[in-house]
XYZ file of C-alpha atoms in Angstrom:
603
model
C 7.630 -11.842 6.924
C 7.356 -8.167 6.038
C 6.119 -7.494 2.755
C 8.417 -5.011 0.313
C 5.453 -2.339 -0.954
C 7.126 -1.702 -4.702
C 5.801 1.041 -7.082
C 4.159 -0.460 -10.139
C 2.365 2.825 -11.892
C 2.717 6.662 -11.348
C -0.162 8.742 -12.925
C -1.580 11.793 -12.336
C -1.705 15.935 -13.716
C -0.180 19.164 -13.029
C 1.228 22.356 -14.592
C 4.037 20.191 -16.254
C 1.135 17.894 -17.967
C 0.508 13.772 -17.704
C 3.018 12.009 -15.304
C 2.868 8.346 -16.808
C 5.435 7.589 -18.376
C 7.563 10.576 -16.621
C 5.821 12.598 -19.299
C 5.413 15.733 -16.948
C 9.047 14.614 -15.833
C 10.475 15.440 -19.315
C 8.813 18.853 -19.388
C 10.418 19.659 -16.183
C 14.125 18.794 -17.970
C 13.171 19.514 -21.149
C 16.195 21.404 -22.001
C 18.442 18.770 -21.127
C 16.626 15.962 -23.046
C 17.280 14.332 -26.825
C 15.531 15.672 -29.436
C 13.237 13.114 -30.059
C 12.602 13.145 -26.104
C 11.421 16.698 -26.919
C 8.961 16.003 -29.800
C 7.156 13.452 -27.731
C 6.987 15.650 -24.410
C 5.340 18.268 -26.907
C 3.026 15.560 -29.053
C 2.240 14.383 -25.421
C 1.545 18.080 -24.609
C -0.736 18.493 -27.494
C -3.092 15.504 -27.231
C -4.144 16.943 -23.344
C -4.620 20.922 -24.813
C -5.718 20.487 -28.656
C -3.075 23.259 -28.890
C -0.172 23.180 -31.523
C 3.261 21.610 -30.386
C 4.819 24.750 -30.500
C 2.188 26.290 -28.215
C 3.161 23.595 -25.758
C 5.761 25.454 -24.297
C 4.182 28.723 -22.934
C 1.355 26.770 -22.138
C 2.684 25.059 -19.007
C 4.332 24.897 -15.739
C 4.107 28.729 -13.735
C 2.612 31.561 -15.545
C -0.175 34.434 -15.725
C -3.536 33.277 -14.453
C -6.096 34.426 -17.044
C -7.834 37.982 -16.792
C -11.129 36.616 -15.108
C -9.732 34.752 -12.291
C -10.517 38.090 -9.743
C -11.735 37.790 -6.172
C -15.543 39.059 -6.734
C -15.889 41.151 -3.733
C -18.789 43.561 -2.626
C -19.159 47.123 -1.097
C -21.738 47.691 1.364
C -23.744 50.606 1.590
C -27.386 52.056 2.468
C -30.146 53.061 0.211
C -31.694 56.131 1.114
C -34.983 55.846 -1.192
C -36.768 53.046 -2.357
C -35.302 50.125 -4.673
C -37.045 48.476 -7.477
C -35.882 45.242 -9.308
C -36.635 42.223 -11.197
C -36.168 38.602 -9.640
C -37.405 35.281 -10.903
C -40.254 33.669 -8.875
C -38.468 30.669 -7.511
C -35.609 32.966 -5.951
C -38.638 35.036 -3.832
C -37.900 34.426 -0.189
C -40.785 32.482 1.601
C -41.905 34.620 3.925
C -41.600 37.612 1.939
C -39.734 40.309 4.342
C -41.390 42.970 5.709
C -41.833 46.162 3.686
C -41.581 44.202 0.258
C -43.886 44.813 -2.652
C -44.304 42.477 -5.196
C -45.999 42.722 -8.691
C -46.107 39.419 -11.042
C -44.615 40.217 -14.089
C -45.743 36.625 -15.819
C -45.559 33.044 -14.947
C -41.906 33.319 -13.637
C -40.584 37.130 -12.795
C -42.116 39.262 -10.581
C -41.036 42.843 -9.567
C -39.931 43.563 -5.978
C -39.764 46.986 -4.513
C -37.602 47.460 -1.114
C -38.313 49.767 1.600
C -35.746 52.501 2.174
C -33.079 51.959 4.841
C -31.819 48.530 3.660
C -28.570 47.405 3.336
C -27.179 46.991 -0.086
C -24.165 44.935 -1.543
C -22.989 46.278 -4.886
C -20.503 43.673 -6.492
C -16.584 44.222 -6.789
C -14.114 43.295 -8.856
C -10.968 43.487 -6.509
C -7.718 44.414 -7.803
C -5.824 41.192 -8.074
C -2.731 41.056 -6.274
C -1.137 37.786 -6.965
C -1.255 36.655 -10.901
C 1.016 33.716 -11.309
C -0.449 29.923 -10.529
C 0.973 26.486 -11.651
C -2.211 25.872 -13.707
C -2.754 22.587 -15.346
C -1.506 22.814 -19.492
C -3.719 25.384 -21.202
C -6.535 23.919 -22.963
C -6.588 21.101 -21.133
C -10.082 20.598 -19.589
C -10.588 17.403 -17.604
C -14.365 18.014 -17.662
C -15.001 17.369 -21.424
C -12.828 14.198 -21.521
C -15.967 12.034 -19.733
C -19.241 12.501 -18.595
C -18.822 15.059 -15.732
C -22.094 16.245 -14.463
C -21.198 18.963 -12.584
C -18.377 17.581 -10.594
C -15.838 19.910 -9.046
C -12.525 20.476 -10.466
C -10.257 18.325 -8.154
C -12.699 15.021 -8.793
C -12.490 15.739 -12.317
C -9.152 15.805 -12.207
C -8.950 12.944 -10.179
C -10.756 10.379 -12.554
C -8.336 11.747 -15.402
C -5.598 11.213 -12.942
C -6.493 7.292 -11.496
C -6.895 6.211 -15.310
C -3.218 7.602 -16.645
C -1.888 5.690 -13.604
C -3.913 2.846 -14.607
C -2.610 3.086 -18.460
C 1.113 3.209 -16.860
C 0.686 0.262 -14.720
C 0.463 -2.183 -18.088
C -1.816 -4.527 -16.776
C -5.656 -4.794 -16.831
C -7.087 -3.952 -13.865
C -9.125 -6.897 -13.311
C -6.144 -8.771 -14.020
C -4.990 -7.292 -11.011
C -8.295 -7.681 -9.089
C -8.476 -11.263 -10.174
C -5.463 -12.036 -8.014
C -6.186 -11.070 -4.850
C -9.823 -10.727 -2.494
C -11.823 -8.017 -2.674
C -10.718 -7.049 0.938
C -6.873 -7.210 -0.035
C -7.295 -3.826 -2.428
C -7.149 -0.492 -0.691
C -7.557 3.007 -1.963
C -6.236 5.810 0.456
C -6.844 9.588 -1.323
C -8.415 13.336 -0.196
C -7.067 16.483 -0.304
C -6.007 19.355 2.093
C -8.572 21.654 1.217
C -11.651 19.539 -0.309
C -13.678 20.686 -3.398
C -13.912 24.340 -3.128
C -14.885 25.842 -6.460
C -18.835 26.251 -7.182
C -20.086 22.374 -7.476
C -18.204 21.795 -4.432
C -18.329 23.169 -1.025
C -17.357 26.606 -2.190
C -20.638 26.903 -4.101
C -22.152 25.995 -0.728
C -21.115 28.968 1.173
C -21.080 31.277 -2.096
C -24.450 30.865 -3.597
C -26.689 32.204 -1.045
C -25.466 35.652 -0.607
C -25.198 35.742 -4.474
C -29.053 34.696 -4.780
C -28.198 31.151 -5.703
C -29.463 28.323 -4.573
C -27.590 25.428 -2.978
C -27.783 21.886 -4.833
C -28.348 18.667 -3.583
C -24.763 17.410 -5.057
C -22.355 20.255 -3.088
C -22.118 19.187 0.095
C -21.866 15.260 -1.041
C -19.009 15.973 -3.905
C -17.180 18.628 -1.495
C -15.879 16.227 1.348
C -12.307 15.715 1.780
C -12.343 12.213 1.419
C -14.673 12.224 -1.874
C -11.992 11.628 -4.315
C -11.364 7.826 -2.442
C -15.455 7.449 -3.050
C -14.991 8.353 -6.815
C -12.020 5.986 -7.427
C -13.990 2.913 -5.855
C -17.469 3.837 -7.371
C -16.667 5.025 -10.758
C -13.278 3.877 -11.792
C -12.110 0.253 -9.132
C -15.428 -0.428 -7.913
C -13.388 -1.679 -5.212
C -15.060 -2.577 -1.581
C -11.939 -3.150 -0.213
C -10.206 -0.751 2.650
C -10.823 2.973 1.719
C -10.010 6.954 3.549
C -8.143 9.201 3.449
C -5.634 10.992 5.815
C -5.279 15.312 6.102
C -2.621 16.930 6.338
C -1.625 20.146 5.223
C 1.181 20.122 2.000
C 2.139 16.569 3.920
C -1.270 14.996 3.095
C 0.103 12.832 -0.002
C 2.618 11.600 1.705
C 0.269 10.617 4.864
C -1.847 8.848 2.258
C 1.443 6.771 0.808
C 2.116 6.331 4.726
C -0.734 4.260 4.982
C -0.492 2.334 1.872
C 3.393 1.746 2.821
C 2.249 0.120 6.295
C -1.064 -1.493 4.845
C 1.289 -3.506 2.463
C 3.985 -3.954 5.311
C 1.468 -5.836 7.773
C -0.331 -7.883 5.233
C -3.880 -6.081 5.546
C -3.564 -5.509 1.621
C -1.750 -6.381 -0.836
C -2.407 -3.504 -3.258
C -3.054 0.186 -2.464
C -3.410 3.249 -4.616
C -2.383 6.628 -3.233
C -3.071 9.996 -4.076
C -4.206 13.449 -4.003
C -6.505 15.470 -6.220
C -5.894 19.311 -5.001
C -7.814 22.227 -7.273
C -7.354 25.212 -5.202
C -6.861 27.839 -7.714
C -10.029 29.682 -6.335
C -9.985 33.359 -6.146
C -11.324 32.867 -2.235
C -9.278 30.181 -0.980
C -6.063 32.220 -2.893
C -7.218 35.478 -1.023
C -7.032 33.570 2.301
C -3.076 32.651 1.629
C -2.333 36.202 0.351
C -4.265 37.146 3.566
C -1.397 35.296 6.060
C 1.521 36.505 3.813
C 2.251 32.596 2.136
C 1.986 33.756 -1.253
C 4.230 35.741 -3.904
C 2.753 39.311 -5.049
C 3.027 40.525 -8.143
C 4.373 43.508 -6.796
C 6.681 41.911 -4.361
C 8.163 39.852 -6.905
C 9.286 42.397 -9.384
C 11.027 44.649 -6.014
C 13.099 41.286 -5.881
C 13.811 41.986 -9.645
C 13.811 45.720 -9.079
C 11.641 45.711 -12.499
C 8.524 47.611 -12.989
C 6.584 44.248 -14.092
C 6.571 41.021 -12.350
C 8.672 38.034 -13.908
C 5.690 35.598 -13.154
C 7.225 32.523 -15.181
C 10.065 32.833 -12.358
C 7.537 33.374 -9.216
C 8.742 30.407 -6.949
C 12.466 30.826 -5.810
C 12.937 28.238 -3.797
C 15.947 29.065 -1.563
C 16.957 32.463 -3.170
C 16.203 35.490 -2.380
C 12.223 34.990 -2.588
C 8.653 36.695 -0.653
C 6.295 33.499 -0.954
C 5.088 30.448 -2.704
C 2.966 30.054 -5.811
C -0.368 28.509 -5.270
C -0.712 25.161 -7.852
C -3.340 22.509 -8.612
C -2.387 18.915 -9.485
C -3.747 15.378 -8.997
C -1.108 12.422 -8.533
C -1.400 8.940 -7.989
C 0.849 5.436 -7.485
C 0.027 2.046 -7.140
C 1.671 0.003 -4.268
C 2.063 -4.027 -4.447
C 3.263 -6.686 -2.296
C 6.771 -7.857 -3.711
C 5.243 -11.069 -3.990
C 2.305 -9.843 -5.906
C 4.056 -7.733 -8.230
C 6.495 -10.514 -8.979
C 3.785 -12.776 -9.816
C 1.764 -10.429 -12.097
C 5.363 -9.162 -14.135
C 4.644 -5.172 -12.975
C 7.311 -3.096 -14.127
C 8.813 -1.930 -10.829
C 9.865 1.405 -10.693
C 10.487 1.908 -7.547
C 9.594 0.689 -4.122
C 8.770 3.097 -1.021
C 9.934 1.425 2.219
C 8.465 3.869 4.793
C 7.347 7.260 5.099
C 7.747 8.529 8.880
C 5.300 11.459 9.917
C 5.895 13.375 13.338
C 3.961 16.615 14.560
C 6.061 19.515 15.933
C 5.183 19.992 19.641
C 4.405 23.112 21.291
C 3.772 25.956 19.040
C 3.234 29.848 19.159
C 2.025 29.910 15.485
C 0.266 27.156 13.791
C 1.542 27.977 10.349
C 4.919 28.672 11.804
C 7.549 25.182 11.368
C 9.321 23.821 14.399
C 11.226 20.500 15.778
C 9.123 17.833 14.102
C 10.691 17.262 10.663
C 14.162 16.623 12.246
C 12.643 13.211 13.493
C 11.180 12.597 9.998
C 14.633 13.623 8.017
C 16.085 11.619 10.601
C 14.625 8.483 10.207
C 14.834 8.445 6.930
C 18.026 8.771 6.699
C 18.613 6.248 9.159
C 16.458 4.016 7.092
C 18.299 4.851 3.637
C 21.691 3.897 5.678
C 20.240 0.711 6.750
C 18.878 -0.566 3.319
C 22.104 0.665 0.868
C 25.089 1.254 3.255
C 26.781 4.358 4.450
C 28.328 5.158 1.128
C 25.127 4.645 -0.815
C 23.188 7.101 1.467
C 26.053 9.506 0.907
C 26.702 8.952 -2.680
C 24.023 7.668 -4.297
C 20.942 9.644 -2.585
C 18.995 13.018 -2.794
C 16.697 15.355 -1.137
C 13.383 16.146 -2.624
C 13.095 19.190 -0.394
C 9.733 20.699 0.604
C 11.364 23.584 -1.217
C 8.116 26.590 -0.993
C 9.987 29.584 -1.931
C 8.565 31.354 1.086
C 11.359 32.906 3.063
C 10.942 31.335 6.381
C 11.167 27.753 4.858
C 14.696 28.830 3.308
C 15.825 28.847 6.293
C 13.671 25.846 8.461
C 13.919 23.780 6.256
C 17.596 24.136 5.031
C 18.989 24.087 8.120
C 17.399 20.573 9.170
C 18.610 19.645 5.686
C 22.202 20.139 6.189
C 22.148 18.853 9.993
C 20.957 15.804 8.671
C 23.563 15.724 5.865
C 26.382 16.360 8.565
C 25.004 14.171 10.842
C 24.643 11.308 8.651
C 28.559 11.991 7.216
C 27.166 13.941 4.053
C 29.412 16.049 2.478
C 27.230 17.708 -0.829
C 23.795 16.200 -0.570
C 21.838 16.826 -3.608
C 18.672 19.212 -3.219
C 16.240 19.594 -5.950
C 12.797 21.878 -5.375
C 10.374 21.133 -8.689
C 7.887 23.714 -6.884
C 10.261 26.337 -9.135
C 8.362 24.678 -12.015
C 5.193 23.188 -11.068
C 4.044 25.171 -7.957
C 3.165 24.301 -4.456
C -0.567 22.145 -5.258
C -0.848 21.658 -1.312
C -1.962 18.596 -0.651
C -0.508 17.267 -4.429
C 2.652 18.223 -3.864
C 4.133 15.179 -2.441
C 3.090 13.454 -5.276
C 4.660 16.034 -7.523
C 7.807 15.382 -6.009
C 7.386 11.248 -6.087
C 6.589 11.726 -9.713
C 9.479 13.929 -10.224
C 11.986 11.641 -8.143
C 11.082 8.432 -10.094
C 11.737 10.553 -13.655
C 15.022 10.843 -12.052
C 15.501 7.300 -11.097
C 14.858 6.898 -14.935
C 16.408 9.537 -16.447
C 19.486 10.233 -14.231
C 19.056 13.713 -14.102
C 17.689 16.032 -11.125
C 16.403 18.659 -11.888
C 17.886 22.129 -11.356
C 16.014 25.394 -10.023
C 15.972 27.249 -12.643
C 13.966 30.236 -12.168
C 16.949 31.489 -9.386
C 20.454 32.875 -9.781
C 22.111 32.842 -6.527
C 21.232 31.201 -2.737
C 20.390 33.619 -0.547
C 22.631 34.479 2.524
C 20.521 32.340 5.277
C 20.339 29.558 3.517
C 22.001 26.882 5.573
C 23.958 24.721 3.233
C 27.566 23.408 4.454
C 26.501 20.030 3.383
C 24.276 20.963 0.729
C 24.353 21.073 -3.181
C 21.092 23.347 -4.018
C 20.725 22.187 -7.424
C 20.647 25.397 -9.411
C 21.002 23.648 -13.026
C 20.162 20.008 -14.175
C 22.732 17.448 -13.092
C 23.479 14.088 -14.340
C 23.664 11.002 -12.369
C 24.531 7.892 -13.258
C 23.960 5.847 -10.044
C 20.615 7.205 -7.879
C 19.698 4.983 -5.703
C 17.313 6.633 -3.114
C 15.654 9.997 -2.743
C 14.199 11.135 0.281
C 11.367 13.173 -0.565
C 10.110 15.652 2.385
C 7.156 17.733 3.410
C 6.384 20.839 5.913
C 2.861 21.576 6.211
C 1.428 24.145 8.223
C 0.016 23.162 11.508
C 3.007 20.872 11.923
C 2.484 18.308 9.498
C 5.932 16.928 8.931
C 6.585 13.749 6.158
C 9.398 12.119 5.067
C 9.219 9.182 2.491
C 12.495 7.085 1.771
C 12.085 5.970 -2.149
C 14.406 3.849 -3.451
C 15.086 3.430 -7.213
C 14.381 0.317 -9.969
C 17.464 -0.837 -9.609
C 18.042 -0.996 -5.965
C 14.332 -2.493 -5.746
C 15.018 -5.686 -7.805
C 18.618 -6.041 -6.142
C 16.197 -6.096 -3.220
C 14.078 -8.411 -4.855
C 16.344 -11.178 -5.811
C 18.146 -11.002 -2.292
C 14.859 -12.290 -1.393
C 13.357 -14.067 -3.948
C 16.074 -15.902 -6.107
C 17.563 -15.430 -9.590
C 14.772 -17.949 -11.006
C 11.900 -16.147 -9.528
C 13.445 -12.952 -11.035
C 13.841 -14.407 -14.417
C 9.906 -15.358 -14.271
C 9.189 -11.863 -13.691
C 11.523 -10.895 -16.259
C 9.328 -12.718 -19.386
C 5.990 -12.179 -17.242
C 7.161 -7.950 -17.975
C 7.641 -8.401 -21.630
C 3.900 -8.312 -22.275
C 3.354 -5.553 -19.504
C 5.737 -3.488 -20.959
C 4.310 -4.020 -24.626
C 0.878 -2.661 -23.167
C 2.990 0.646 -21.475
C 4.162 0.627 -25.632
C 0.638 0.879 -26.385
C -0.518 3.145 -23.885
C 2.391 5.571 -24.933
C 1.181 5.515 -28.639
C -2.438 6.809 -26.694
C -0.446 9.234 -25.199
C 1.052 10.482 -28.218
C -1.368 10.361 -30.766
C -5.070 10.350 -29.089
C -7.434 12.502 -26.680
C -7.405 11.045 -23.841
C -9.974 8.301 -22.406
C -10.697 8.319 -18.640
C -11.591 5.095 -17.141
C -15.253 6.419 -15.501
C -17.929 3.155 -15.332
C -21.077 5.147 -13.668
C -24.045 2.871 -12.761
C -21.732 -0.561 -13.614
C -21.313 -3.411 -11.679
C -23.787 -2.062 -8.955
C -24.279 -4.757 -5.929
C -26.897 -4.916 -3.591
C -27.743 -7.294 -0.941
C -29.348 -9.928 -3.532
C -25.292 -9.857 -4.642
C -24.099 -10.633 -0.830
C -23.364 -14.448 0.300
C -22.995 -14.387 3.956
C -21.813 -16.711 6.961
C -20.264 -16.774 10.138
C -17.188 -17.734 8.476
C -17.123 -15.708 5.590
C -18.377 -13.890 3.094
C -19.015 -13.862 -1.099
C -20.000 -10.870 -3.462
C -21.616 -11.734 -6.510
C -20.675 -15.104 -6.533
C -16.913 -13.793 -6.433
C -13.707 -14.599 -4.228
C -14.786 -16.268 -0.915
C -13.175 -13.284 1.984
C -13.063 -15.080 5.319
C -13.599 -14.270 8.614
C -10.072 -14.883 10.204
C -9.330 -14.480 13.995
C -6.628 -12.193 14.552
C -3.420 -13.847 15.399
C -2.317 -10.535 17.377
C -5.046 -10.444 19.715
C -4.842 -14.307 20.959
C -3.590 -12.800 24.333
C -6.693 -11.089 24.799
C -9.407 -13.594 23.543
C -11.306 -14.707 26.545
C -12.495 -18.631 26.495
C -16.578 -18.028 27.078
C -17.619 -21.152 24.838
């Protein structure tokens, strides 16, 4: 029997601040909340930055990058005479070229003369073209909240990330652990573009030609699939299933594909999801301005026909727009078996049926979109219709649209949304884009939107796009209701949230809400069972009370257990039938039902 995979825990960072407990959510509606909504958005605010509450404000979503963050670029040239500098002895190259001089200076500088004739690079500070980033809250650093060690960014981010998620799931992890084998747990998590600041593999390729030298920890902490090591070394120490999938802006939701079907076929019985993107590096945000993705400064304020750029407003998703705004953000959920998350007495917020991924064929241009998110918007409609009816689909569901604020997807992407809508008997679907607020944080931004459709589910409100005034003219939208302002809903019952990444990476997830989930639930399970969970939440949900009174009124404390719990093979109990770690959970050695066919009798 297929196994329900149900959302216990949403955690994470981005420009909007902490997502547990649809903190970040509430920033995003802000306006539209009850006052005392509003204090603890900004007390929430203020334990991440150290900043006043009424700092908290300016101090998120979009806005100016700060003066430093320039593209260090160099002009070449030729030396005509003779150069003379200073250099410490370590960075002396070993041969020394031909035509140096060298004269010790003491113990650890020497002076170097060059020979005429060479080629010189004199550093640049490039005029910076694009200004506006959806940076995480200011004065938030992850790297002083735990013992970093020169980590990049996105894994620092990541370990702050993994332990909100773990304060909004309510239950002690090794609660959780205790309940199932080792081999039941999987962690699926990377990122599009790996680390790429200076500790990561950015430092790699930078340091040489800026007479630094390369560390033994860069290559290591820069691969894509390093923020799945961190969560099982430092923060599960799980052994059970681990990778991650790449792919493009889709790459969270390829991640919560695998958890989805992981759950579904009864390999696991709990996987955690998620992205940690950081790629608010003058380089890698050269390379986007490079193929025309992102919004210039100057671009922006011809849209405005001002003299200054309205950088607050940069991302205008579906208006009249010239490119998306480049955003860093970490999310992450936890996935259970229904069974499972019955038993322990999660609080359910959700539950995330399937995600369906399909690439787009033939192409001309890689970045450029084409047929293959019609299969995914497709299916997931389909799959909405199949699980709440006709009329819930059309009533009771939205679209989390991909929603860049590039002017190509506009058009792409509306005009799959509103064949969908009239193919599925649509009449105003409901289209939100939170990339208006938070940004476009690549491989993130799937979580972004999960985190931002289960505040919805919650709060009944989707949230409008605020920083545009009209639709523009090719913006397909018959069937559509572009959400310009926030909108109360009583009844939401699913959301399909949907990704276009360049290269063709298409992803649609169906969520469904709390509500629909335990409707779900007691179909299947029975009133009693449901009752059980119901007094087995009271004391999960009185640990989420205490966790939000961290939130509120402490720094916060990442989960990060370096150099605990290490195994080796002294640790191992091993048989042909099975094996034991550290005395733990026996974790057979099962034949596989599914290949019985195949299993030829040589005994």
């Amino acid at each position: 029997m297929t196994a329900l995979p149900v959302i216990t825990a949403m955690g994470g960072i981005n420009a909007a601040g902490r997502s547990a407990l649809h903190f970040g959510f509430q920033r995003l509606i802000f306006d539209a909340l009850p006052e005392i909504q509003r204090q603890a958005t900004l007390r929430a605010l203020a334990q991440l930055t150290g900043r006043a509450e009424d700092a908290q404000l300016d101090g998120t979503l979009i806005r100016a990058l700060p003066e430093e963050h320039r593209l260090h670029a160099a002009i070449s040239g030729t030396s005509d005479i003779p150069v003379t500098l200073e250099m410490r002895n370590m960075d002396l190259p070993d041969p020394l070229p031909a035509g140096w001089q060298v004269t010790p200076i003491d113990k650890r500088r020497s002076r170097v003369t060059l020979p005429a004739g060479l080629g010189l690079n004199v550093p640049l500070d490039a005029p910076r073209r694009v200004s506006a980033a959806g940076q995480l809250p200011e004065g938030f650093d992850p790297s002083a909240l735990y013992a970093s060690r020169n980590h990049p960014r996105a894994l620092q981010m990541a370990i702050f990330a993994i332990s909100d998620t773990l304060g909004d799931l309510g239950i002690d992890w090794t609660a959780v652990a205790s309940k199932v084998r080792p081999d039941q747990v999987a962690v699926y998590a990377s990122n599009a573009m790996s680390q790429m600041d200076d500790n990561g593999l950015g430092g790699v390729m930078r340091f040489p030609p800026n007479g630094h030298r390369i560390t033994s920890k860069q290559v290591p902490l820069g691969l894509g699939e390093m923020t799945a090591d961190f969560l099982n070394a430092y923060v599960l120490h799980s052994v059970g299933t681990t990778g991650g999938m790449l792919g493009a802006c889709a790459t969270f939701l390829y991640n919560l594909e695998k958890g989805v079907q992981a759950i579904r076929s009864g390999k696991v019985r709990v996987a955690i999801v998620g992205t940690s993107e950081a790629p608010l590096v003058p380089e890698i945000m050269e390379g986007y301005r490079a193929m025309g993705a992102l919004a210039e400064d100057q671009d922006l304020a011809a849209l405005d026909n001002a003299g200054q750029a309205d950088l607050r407003r940069a991302c205008r998703p579906f208006s009249s727009n010239c490119g998306f705004t480049m955003a860093e953000s970490a999310q992450f959920t936890i996935l259970m078996d229904d069974a499972l998350a019955l038993e322990l007495g999660a609080d359910i917020l959700g539950a995330v049926p399937d995600v369906f991924i399909h690439a787009d064929g033939g192409k001309k241009s890689i970045s450029a979109p084409g047929v293959g998110n019609y299969l995914t918007m497709g299916k997931a409609a389909a799959l909405t219709r199949q699980l709440i009816g006709a009329q819930g689909l059309q009533r009771h569901s939205f679209v989390h649209a991909h929603g860049t604020g590039t002017p190509q997807n506009r058009v792409t992407e509306s005009v799959i949304l509103d064949r969908t809508a009239e193919a599925f008997g649509i009449q105003t679907w409901p289209v939100v884009g939170i990339k208006s607020y938070v940004g476009h944080s690549l491989g993130s931004a799937g979580g972004d939107q999960l985190a931002a459709t289960l505040g919805s589910f919650s709060k009944g409100i989707l949230p409008g796009i605020r920083t545009i005034d009209h639709i523009a003219e090719d913006v397909h939208r018959h069937h559509l209701d572009i959400c310009l302002q926030h909108q109360q809903h009583d009844d939401l019952q699913a959301s399909l949230i949907n990704s276009k990444g360049f290269g063709g990476n298409n992803a649609t997830a169906v969520a469904l809400s709390a509500s629909i989930t335990e409707s779900m639930l007691r179909q299947r399970h029975g009133a009693k069972a449901m009752t059980a969970w119901q007094q087995a939440r009271e004391t999960t949900l009185a640990n989420k009370a205490h966790f939000q009174e961290h939130c509120l009124n402490e720094t916060p404390k990442p989960v990060y257990r370096f150099n605990e719990g290490v195994m080796g093979d002294e640790h191992v109990t091993l048989t042909s039938r099975s094996v034991r770690l550290n005395g733990g959970t026996e974790m057979p050695f099962d034949d596989d039902p599914t290949l019985r066919e195949f299993q030829l009798d040589r005994d």
